[in-house]
Coordinates of C-alpha atoms in Angstrom, one line a residue:
Chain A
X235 CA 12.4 8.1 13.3
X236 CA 11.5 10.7 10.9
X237 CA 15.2 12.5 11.4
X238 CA 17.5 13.4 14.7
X239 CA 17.1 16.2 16.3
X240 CA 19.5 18.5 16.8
X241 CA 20.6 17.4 20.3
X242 CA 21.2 14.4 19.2
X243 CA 23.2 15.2 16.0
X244 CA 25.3 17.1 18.4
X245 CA 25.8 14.6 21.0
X246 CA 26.3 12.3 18.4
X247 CA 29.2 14.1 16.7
X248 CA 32.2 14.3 19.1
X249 CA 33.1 12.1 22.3
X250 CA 30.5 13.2 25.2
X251 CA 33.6 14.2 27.7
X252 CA 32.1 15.9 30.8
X253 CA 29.2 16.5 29.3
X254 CA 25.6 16.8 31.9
X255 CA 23.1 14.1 31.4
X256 CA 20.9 17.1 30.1
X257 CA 23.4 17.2 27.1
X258 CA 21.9 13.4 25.9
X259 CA 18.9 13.7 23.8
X260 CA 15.2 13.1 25.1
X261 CA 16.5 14.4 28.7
X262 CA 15.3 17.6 29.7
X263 CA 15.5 19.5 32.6
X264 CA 12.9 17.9 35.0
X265 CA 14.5 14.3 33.9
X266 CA 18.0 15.5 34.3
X267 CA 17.7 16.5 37.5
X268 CA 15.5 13.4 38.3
X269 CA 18.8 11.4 37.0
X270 CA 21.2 13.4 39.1
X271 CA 18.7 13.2 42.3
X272 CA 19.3 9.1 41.1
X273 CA 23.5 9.8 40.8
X274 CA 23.5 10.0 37.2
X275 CA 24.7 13.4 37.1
X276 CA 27.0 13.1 33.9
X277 CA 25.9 11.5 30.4
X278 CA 28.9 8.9 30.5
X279 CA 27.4 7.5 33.8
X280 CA 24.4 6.9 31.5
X281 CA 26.4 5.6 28.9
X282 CA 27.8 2.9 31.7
X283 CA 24.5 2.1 32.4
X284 CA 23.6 1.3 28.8
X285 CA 26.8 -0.5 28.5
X286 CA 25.9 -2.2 31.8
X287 CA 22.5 -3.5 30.1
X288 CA 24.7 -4.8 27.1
X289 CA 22.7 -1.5 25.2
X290 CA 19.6 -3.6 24.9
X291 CA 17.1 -1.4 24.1
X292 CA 14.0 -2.9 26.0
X293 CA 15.6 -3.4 29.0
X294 CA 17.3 0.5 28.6
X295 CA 13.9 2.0 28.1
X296 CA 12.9 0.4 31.1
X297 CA 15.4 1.3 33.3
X298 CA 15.3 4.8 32.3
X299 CA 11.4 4.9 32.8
X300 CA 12.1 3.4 36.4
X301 CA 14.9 6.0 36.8
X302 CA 13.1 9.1 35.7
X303 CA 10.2 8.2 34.7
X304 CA 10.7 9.7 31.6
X305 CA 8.1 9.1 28.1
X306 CA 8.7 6.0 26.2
X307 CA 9.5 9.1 23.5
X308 CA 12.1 10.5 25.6
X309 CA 13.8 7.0 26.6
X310 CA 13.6 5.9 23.1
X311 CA 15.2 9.6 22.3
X312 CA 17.9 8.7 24.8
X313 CA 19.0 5.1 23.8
X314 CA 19.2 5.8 20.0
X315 CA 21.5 8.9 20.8
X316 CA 23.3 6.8 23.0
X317 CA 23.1 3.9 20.9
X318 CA 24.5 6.0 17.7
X319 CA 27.4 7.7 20.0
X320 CA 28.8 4.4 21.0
X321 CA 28.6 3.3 17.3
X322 CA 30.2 5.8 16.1
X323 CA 33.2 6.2 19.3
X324 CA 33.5 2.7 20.8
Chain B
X152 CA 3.6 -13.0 44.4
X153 CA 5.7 -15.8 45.8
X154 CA 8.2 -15.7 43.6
X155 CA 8.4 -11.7 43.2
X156 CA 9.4 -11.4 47.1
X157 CA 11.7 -14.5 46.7
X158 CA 13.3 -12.2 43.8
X159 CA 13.6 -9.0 45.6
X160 CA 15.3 -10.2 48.5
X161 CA 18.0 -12.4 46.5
X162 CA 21.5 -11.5 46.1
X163 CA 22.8 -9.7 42.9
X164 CA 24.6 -12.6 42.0
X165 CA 21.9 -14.9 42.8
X166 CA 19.3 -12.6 40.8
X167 CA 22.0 -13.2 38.1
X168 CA 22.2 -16.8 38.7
X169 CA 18.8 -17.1 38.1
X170 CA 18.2 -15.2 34.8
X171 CA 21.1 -17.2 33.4
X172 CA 18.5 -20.6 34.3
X173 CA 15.6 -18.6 32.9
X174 CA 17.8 -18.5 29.7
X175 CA 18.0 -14.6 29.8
X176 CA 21.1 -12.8 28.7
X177 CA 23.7 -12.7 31.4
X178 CA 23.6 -9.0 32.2
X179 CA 25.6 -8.0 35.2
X180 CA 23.4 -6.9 38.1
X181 CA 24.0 -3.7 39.5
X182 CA 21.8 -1.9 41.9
X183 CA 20.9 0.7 39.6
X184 CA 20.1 -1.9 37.0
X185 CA 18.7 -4.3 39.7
X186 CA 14.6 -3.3 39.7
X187 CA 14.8 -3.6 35.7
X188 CA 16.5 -7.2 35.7
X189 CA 14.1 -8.4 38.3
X190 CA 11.3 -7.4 36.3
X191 CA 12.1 -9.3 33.4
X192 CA 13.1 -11.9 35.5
X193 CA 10.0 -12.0 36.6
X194 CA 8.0 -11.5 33.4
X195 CA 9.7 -15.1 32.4
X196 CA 9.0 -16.9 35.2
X197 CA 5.8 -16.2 35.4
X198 CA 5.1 -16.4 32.1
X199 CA 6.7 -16.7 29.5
X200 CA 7.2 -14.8 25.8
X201 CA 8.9 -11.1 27.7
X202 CA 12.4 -12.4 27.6
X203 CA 12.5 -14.0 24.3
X204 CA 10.7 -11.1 22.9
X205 CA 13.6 -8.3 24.1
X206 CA 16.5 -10.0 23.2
X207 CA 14.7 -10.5 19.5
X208 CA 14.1 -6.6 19.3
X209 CA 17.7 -5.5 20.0
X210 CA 19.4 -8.4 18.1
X211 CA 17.8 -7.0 15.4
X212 CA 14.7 -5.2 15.0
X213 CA 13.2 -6.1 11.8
X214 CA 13.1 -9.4 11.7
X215 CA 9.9 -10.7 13.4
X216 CA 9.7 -14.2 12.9
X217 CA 12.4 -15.6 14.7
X218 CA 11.7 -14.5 18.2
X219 CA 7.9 -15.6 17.6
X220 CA 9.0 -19.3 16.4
X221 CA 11.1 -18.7 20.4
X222 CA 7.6 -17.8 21.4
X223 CA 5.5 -20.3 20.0
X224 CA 8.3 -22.8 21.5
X225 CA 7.3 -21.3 25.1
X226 CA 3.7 -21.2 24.4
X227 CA 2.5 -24.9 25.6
X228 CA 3.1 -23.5 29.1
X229 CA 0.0 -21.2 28.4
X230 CA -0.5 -17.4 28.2
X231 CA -1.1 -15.7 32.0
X232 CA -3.2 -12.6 31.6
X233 CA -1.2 -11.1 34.5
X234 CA 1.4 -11.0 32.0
X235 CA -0.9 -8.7 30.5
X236 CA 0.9 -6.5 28.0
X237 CA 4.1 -8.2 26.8
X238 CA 1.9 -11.9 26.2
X239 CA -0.3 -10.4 24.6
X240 CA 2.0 -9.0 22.1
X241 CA 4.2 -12.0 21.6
X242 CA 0.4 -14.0 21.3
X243 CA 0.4 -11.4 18.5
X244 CA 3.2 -12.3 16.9
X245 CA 2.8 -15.6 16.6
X246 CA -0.7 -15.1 15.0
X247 CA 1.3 -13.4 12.5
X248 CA 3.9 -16.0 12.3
X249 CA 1.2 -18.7 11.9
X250 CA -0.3 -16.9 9.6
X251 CA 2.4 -16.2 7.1
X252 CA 4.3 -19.2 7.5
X253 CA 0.7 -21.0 6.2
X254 CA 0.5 -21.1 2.1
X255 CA -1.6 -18.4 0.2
X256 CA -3.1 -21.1 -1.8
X257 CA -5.5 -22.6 0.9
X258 CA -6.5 -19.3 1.8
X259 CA -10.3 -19.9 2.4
X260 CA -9.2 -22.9 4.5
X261 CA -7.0 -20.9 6.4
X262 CA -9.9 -18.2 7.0
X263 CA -12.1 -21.0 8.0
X264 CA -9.2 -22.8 10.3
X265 CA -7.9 -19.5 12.1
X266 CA -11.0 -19.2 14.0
X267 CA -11.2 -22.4 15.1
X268 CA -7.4 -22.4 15.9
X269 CA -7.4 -19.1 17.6
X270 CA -9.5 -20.2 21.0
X271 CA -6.9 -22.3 22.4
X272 CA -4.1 -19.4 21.7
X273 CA -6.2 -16.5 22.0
X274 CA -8.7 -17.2 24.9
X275 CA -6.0 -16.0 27.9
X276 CA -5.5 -13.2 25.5
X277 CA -8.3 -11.8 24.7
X278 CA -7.1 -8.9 22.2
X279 CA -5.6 -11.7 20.3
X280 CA -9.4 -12.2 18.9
X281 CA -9.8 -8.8 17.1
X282 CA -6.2 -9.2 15.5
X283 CA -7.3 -13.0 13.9
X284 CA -10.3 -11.3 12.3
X285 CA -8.1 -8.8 11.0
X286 CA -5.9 -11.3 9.4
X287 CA -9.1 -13.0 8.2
X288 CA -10.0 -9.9 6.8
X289 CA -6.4 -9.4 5.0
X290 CA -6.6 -12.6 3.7
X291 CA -10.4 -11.6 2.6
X292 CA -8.9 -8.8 0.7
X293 CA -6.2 -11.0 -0.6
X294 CA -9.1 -13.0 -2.5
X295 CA -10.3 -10.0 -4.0
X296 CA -7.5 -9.3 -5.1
X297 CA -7.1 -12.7 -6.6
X298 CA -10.5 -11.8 -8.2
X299 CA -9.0 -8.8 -9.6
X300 CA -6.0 -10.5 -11.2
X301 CA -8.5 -12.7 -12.6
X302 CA -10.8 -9.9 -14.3
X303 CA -7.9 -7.7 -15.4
X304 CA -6.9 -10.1 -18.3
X305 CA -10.3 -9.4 -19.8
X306 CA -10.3 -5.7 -19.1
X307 CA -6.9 -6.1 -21.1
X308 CA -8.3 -8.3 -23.6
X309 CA -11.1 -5.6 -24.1
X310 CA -8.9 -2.8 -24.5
X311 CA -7.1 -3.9 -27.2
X312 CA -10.7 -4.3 -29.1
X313 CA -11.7 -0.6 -28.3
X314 CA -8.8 0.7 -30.0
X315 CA -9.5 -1.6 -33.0
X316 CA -13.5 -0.2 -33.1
X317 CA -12.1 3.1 -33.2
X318 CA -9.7 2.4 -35.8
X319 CA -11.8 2.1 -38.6
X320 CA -14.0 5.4 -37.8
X321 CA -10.6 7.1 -37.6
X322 CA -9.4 7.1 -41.1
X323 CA -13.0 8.6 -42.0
X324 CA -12.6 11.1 -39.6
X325 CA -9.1 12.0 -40.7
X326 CA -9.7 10.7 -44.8
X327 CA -8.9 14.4 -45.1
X328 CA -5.9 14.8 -43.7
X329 CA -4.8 11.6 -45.6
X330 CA -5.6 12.8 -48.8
X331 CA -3.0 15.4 -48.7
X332 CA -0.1 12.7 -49.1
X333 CA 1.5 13.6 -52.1
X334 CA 0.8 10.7 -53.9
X335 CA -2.6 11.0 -53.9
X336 CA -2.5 14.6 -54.8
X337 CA -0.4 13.4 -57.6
X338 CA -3.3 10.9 -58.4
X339 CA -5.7 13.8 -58.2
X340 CA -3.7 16.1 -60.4
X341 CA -2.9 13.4 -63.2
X342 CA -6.3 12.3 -62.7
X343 CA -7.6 15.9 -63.2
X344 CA -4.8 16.7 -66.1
X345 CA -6.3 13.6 -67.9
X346 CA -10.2 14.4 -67.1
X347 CA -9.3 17.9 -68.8
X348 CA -8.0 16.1 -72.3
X349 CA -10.8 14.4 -71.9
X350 CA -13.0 17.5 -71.4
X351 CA -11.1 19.2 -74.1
X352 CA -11.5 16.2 -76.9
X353 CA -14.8 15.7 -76.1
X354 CA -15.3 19.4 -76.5
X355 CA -13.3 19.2 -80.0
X356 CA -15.5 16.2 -81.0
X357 CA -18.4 18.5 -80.6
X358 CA -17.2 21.6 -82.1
X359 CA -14.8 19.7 -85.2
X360 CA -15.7 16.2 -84.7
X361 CA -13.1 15.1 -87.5
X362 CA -9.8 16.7 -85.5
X363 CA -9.5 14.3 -82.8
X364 CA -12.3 11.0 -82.7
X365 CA -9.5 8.4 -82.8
X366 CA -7.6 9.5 -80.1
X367 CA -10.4 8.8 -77.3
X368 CA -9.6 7.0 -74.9
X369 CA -11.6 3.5 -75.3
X370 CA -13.3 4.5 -72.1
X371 CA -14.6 7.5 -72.3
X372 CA -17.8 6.5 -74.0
X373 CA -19.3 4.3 -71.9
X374 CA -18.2 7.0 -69.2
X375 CA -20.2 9.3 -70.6
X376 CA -22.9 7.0 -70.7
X377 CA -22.5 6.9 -66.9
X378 CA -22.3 10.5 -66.3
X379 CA -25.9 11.0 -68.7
X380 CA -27.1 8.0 -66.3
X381 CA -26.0 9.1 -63.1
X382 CA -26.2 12.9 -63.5
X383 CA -29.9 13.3 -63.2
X384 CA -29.9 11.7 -60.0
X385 CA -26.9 12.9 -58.0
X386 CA -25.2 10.5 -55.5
X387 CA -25.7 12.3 -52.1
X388 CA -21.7 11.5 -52.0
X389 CA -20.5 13.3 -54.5
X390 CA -22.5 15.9 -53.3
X391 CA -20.8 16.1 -50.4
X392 CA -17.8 16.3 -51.5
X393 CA -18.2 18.8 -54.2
X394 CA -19.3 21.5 -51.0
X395 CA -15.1 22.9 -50.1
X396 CA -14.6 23.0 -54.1
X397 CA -17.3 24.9 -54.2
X398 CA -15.6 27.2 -51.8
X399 CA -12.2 26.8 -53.1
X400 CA -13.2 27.1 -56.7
X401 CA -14.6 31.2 -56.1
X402 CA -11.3 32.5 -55.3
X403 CA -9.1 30.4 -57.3
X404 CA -12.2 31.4 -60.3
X405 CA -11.1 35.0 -59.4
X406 CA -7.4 34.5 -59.6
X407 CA -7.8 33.0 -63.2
X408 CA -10.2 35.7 -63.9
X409 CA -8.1 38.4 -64.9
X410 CA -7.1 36.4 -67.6
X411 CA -10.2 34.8 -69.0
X412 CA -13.4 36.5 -67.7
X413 CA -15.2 33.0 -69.1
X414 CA -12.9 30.4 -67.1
X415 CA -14.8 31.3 -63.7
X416 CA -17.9 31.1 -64.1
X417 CA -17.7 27.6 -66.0
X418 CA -14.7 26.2 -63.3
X419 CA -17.7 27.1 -60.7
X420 CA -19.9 25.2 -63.2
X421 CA -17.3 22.2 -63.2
X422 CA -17.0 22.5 -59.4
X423 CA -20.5 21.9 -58.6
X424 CA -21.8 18.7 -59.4
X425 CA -25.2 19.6 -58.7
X426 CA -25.3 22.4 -61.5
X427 CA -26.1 19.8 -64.6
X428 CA -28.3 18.0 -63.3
X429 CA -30.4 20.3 -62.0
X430 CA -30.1 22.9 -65.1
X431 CA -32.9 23.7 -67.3
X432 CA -30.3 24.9 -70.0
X433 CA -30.1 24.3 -73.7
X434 CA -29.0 20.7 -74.6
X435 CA -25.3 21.5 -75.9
X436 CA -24.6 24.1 -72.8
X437 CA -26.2 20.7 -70.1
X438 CA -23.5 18.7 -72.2
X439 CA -20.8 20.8 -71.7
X440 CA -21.5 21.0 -68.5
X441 CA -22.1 17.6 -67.7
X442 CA -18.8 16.9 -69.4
X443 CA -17.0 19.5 -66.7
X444 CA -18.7 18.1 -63.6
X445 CA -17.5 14.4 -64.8
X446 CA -14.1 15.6 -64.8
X447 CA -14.7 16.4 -61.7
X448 CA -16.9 14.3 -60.3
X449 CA -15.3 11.2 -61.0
X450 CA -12.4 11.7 -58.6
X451 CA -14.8 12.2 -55.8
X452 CA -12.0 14.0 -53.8
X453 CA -11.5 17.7 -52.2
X454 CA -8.8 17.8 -54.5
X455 CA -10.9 18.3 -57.4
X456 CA -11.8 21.7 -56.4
X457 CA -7.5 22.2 -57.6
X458 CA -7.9 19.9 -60.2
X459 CA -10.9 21.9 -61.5
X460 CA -8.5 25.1 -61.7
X461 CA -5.8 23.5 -63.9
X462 CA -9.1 22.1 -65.9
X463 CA -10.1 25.7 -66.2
X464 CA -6.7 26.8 -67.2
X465 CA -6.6 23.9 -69.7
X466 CA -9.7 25.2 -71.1
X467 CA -9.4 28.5 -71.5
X468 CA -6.4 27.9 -73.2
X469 CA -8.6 26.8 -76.1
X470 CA -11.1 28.8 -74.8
X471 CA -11.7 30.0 -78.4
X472 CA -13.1 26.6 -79.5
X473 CA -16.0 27.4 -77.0
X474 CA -16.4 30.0 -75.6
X475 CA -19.8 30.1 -76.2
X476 CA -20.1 26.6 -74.0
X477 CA -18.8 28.2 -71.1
X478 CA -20.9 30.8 -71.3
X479 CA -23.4 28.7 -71.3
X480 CA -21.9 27.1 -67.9
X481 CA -23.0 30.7 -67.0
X482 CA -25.7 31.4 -67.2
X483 CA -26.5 28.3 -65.9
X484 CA -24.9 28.5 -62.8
X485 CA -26.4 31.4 -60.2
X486 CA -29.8 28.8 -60.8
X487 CA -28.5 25.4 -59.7
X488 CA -26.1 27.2 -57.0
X489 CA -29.7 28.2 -55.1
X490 CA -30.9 24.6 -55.7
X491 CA -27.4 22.8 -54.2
X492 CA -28.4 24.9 -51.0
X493 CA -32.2 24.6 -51.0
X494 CA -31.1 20.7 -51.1
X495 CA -28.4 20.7 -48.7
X496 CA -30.6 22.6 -46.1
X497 CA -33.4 20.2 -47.0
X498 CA -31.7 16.8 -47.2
X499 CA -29.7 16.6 -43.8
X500 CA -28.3 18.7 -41.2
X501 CA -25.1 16.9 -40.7
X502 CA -24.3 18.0 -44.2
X503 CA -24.3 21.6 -42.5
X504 CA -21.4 20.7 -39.7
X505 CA -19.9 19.1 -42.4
X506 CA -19.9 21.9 -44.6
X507 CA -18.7 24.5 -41.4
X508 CA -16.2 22.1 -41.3
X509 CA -15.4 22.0 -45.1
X510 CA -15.8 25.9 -45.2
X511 CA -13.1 26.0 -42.6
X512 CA -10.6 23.7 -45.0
X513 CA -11.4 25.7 -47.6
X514 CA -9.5 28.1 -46.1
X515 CA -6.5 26.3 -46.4
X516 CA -7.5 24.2 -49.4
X517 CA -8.2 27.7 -50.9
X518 CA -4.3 29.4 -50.2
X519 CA -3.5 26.4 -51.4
X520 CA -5.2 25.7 -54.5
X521 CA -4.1 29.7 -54.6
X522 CA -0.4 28.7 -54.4
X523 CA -0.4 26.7 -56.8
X524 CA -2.6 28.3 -59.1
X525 CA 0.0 31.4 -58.8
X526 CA 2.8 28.7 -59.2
X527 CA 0.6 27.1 -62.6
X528 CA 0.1 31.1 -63.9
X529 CA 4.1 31.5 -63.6
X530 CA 4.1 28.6 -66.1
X531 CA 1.5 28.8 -67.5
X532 CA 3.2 29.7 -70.7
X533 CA 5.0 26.6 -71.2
X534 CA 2.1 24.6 -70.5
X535 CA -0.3 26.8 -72.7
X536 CA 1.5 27.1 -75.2
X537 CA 2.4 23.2 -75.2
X538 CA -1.6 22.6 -75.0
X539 CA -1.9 25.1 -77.6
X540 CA 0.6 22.9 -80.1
X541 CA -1.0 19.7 -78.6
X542 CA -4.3 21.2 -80.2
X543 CA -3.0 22.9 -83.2
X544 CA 0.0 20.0 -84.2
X545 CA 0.9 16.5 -82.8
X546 CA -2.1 16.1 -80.5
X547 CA -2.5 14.0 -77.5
X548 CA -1.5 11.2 -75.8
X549 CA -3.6 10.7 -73.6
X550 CA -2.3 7.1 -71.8
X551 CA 0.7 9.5 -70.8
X552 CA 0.1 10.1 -67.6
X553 CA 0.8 14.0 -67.0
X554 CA 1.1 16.8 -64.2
X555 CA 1.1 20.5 -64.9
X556 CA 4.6 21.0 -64.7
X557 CA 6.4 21.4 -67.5
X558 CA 9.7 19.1 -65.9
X559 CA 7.4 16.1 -66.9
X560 CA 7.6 16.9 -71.0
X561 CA 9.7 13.5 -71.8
X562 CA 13.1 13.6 -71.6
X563 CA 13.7 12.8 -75.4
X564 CA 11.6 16.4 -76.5
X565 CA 13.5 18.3 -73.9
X566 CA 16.5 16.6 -75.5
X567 CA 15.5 17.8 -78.6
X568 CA 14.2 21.2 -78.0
X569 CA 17.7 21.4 -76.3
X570 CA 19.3 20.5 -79.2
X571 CA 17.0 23.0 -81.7
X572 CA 17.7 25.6 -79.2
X573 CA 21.5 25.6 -79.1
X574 CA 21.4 24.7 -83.1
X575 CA 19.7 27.9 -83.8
X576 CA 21.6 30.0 -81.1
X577 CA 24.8 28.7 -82.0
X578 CA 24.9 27.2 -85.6
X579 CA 26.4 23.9 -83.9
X580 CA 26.2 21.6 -86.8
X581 CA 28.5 24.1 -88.8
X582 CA 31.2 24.5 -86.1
X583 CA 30.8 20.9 -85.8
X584 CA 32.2 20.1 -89.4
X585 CA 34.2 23.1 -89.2
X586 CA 36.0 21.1 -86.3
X587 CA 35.9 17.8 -87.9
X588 CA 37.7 19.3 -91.0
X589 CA 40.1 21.1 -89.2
X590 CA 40.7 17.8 -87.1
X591 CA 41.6 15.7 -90.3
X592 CA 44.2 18.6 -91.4
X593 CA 45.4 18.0 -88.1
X594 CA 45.9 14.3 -88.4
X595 CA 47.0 14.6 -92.1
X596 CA 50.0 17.0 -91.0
X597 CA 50.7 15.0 -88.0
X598 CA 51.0 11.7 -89.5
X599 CA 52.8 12.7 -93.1

């Protein structure tokens, strides 16, 4: 939690719109296309999912490991930038 | 295994059912969300501390103890090691929460008790073990530093004594520098100022012993006896001392020198104390000098090496009287100089540092006794010529006590010198009557 990375500061500063899943931070190439193999093609279908999970973090972390197996690095990357987006636009 | 099949093929809704009776948040059940759900769902059934320990981490993340007081309230059902990863962390934090929530004061107790409290938790968990002795050895450390707070008031309570032994070897190490306040140089000057009259009347008492014998002051006998006493056997003190006059007293000798080729050589006499003592000369020249180095010695102080200039200056001013003393002073002196070194090389070798160190003052004692040597030459026609009078006229007073500088002359003789001045520049007593005649014509026309 040293500092954001620059994905995430700019996923994090204006509403995600169309945006690919590849666009959210922590989720590369080999994840993104895992997540749109699993029909998570677009980062607001990720966002519903975190909303889905009522953004708990645990349970977020899981499901993205299950999805994609991605890192607990990368699905801790993903929920904070997901988790600061919908502070900042819901 | 049971249960986990009896999970997977439930219903969404039922799956949802059942977390609600678990007490898990009611999250909608999705099928992308479904194998995640069941999961935890399954972590609480069969067990026990996952569910309680998620919410706790995204309610709010910081705050530890709450979700393991949840924990410890699931705990009676016992620890599973299936659960393997999740129990073992929430064991973990309750350990902690124990821990914490138990007061600092019994802490021994506590290190003693954890052990034997730790089994029942810990023994489905086995990595809860190593954690416990951690703690023990936290709370280990917290005694030391206990210990610590115990021995630091001494350390403080020695510091301030450490300071205090220092203190008194610091004003010996810096007496120097604390001479130079101008109070003591004051001191030093009168003190020199009044050692010269007393040079100078013993001097006169010797060469005219009828001019000045009642104006001694009551003292200065028995002080002489003192210096005849102590002279032959030199206190290693003022012997010391005498080492940067020595070294000042040479150049300020020369300064004066131009003016009285005598004053040096006897100043340099004066400056040493060791000269008199030592001296194989002629009775009256030993007095003379012995008189000098009193005037000196006495004051015991670096100063002296100034106060012997003015003390030269003072004499030579009356240098007529004798002349031939001082040059008895010498041809005493190149003899005892080589003695005051063979003795200092002899005696000690501190003296030596001591004397690097005075030789290395004298270089500012010496511009400094220069200064003011320079500063007492600009004057010194007031002040000779006042001595002068002192010796031919009105004498001394020697209870006054006096500086070189001529501002000190009482304010009554300025006032009259003032007064004799402007009388005899500008006939003021005849302009005065002159007025007060014309100012009584004045006031006889105006008033008739």
């Amino acid at each position: 939690m040293s500092g954001t990375t620059q994905k995430h500061t700019n996923f994090v500063a204006e509403p995600m719109g169309n945006k690919p899943v590849t666009e959210l931070a922590g989720i590369g190439e080999t994840l993104g296309g895992r997540l749109t193999d699993a029909g998570f093609d677009k980062a607001y279908t990720v966002l519903g999912q975190f909303l889905v999970l009522k953004k708990d973090e645990e349970l977020f972390k899981e499901w993205m490991k299950d999805v994609c197996h991605a890192s607990s690095k990368q699905a801790s990357d993903c929920y904070n930038c997901l988790n600061d987006w919908s502070e900042e636009f819901l | 295994m049971a249960d986990s099949d009896n999970l997977d093929s439930l219903s969404n809704n039922e799956l949802r059912a059942q977390m609600i009776a678990q007490g898990l948040p009611n999250i909608p059940v999705t099928d992308s969300s479904r194998k995640v759900l069941v999961k935890r769902l399954r972590a609480s059934l069969g067990g026990n501390a996952l569910p309680a320990a998620s919410p706790k981490k995204t309610s709010n993340r910081r705050e530890t103890l709450q979700p393991a007081a949840a924990a410890a309230a699931d705990k009676p059902d016992g620890t599973t090691a299936s659960k393997a990863r999740r129990t073992i962390a929430s064991t973990l934090n309750e350990t902690k929460e124990v821990e914490r929530r138990r007061p600092a004061v019994i802490k021994p107790e506590a290190v003693v008790a954890q052990p034997a409290r730790a089994p029942p938790e810990a023994a489905a968990a086995p990595k809860a073990a190593p954690i416990q002795s951690r703690r023990a050895s936290n709370t280990e450390r917290r005694e030391v530093n206990i210990e610590r707070v115990i021995k630091k008031p001494d350390i403080a309570a020695e510091k301030p004594t450490q300071p205090r032994r220092r203190s008194p070897e610091d004003p010996l190490d810096n007496s120097l520098i604390i001479l130079e306040s101008d109070e003591e140089e004051d001191e030093e000057l009168a003190q020199a100022v009044q050692n010269a009259e007393d040079l100078y009347k013993h001097k006169q008492k010797d060469a005219a012993p009828s001019k000045l014998p009642t104006k001694l002051p009551i003292q200065e006998p028995q002080r002489r006896q003192q210096i005849y006493e102590s002279q032959p056997r030199e206190l290693p003190k003022a012997r010391e001392v005498p080492r940067p006059r020595e070294m000042t007293t040479q150049p300020l000798a020369r300064s004066q020198a131009t003016n009285y080729s005598q004053a040096p050589s006897f100043s340099q006499a004066a400056g040493f104390n060791q000269p008199p003592s030592r001296s194989l000369a002629p009775v009256s020249q030993a007095r003379a000098a012995v008189v000098s180095s009193s005037s000196s010695s006495s004051s015991y102080t670096r100063y002296s090496s100034y106060v012997s200039a003015p003390s030269t200056t003072y004499t030579t001013s009356s240098s007529s009287l004798y002349s031939g003393a001082a040059a008895a002073g010498t041809s005493g002196y190149p003899r005892t100089y080589a003695n005051e070194f063979s003795d200092d090389t002899a005696e000690d070798d501190d003296d030596q540092a001591a004397g690097k160190a005075a030789r290395f003052e004298s270089d500012f004692a010496r511009k400094l006794a220069s200064l003011r040597a320079e500063r007492i030459g600009d004057r010194s026609s007031p002040y000779t010529r006042r001595t002068v009078a002192g010796a031919s006229g009105s004498g001394f007073e020697p209870v006054a006590r006096r500086s070189l500088r001529p501002e000190n002359v009482s304010l009554s003789a300025q006032f009259r010198q003032l007064c004799r001045s402007i009388d005899q520049r500008y006939r003021v007593k005849s302009i005065f009557i002159l007025v007060v005649f014309v100012l009584l014509f004045a006031a006889y026309k105006f008033y008739y």
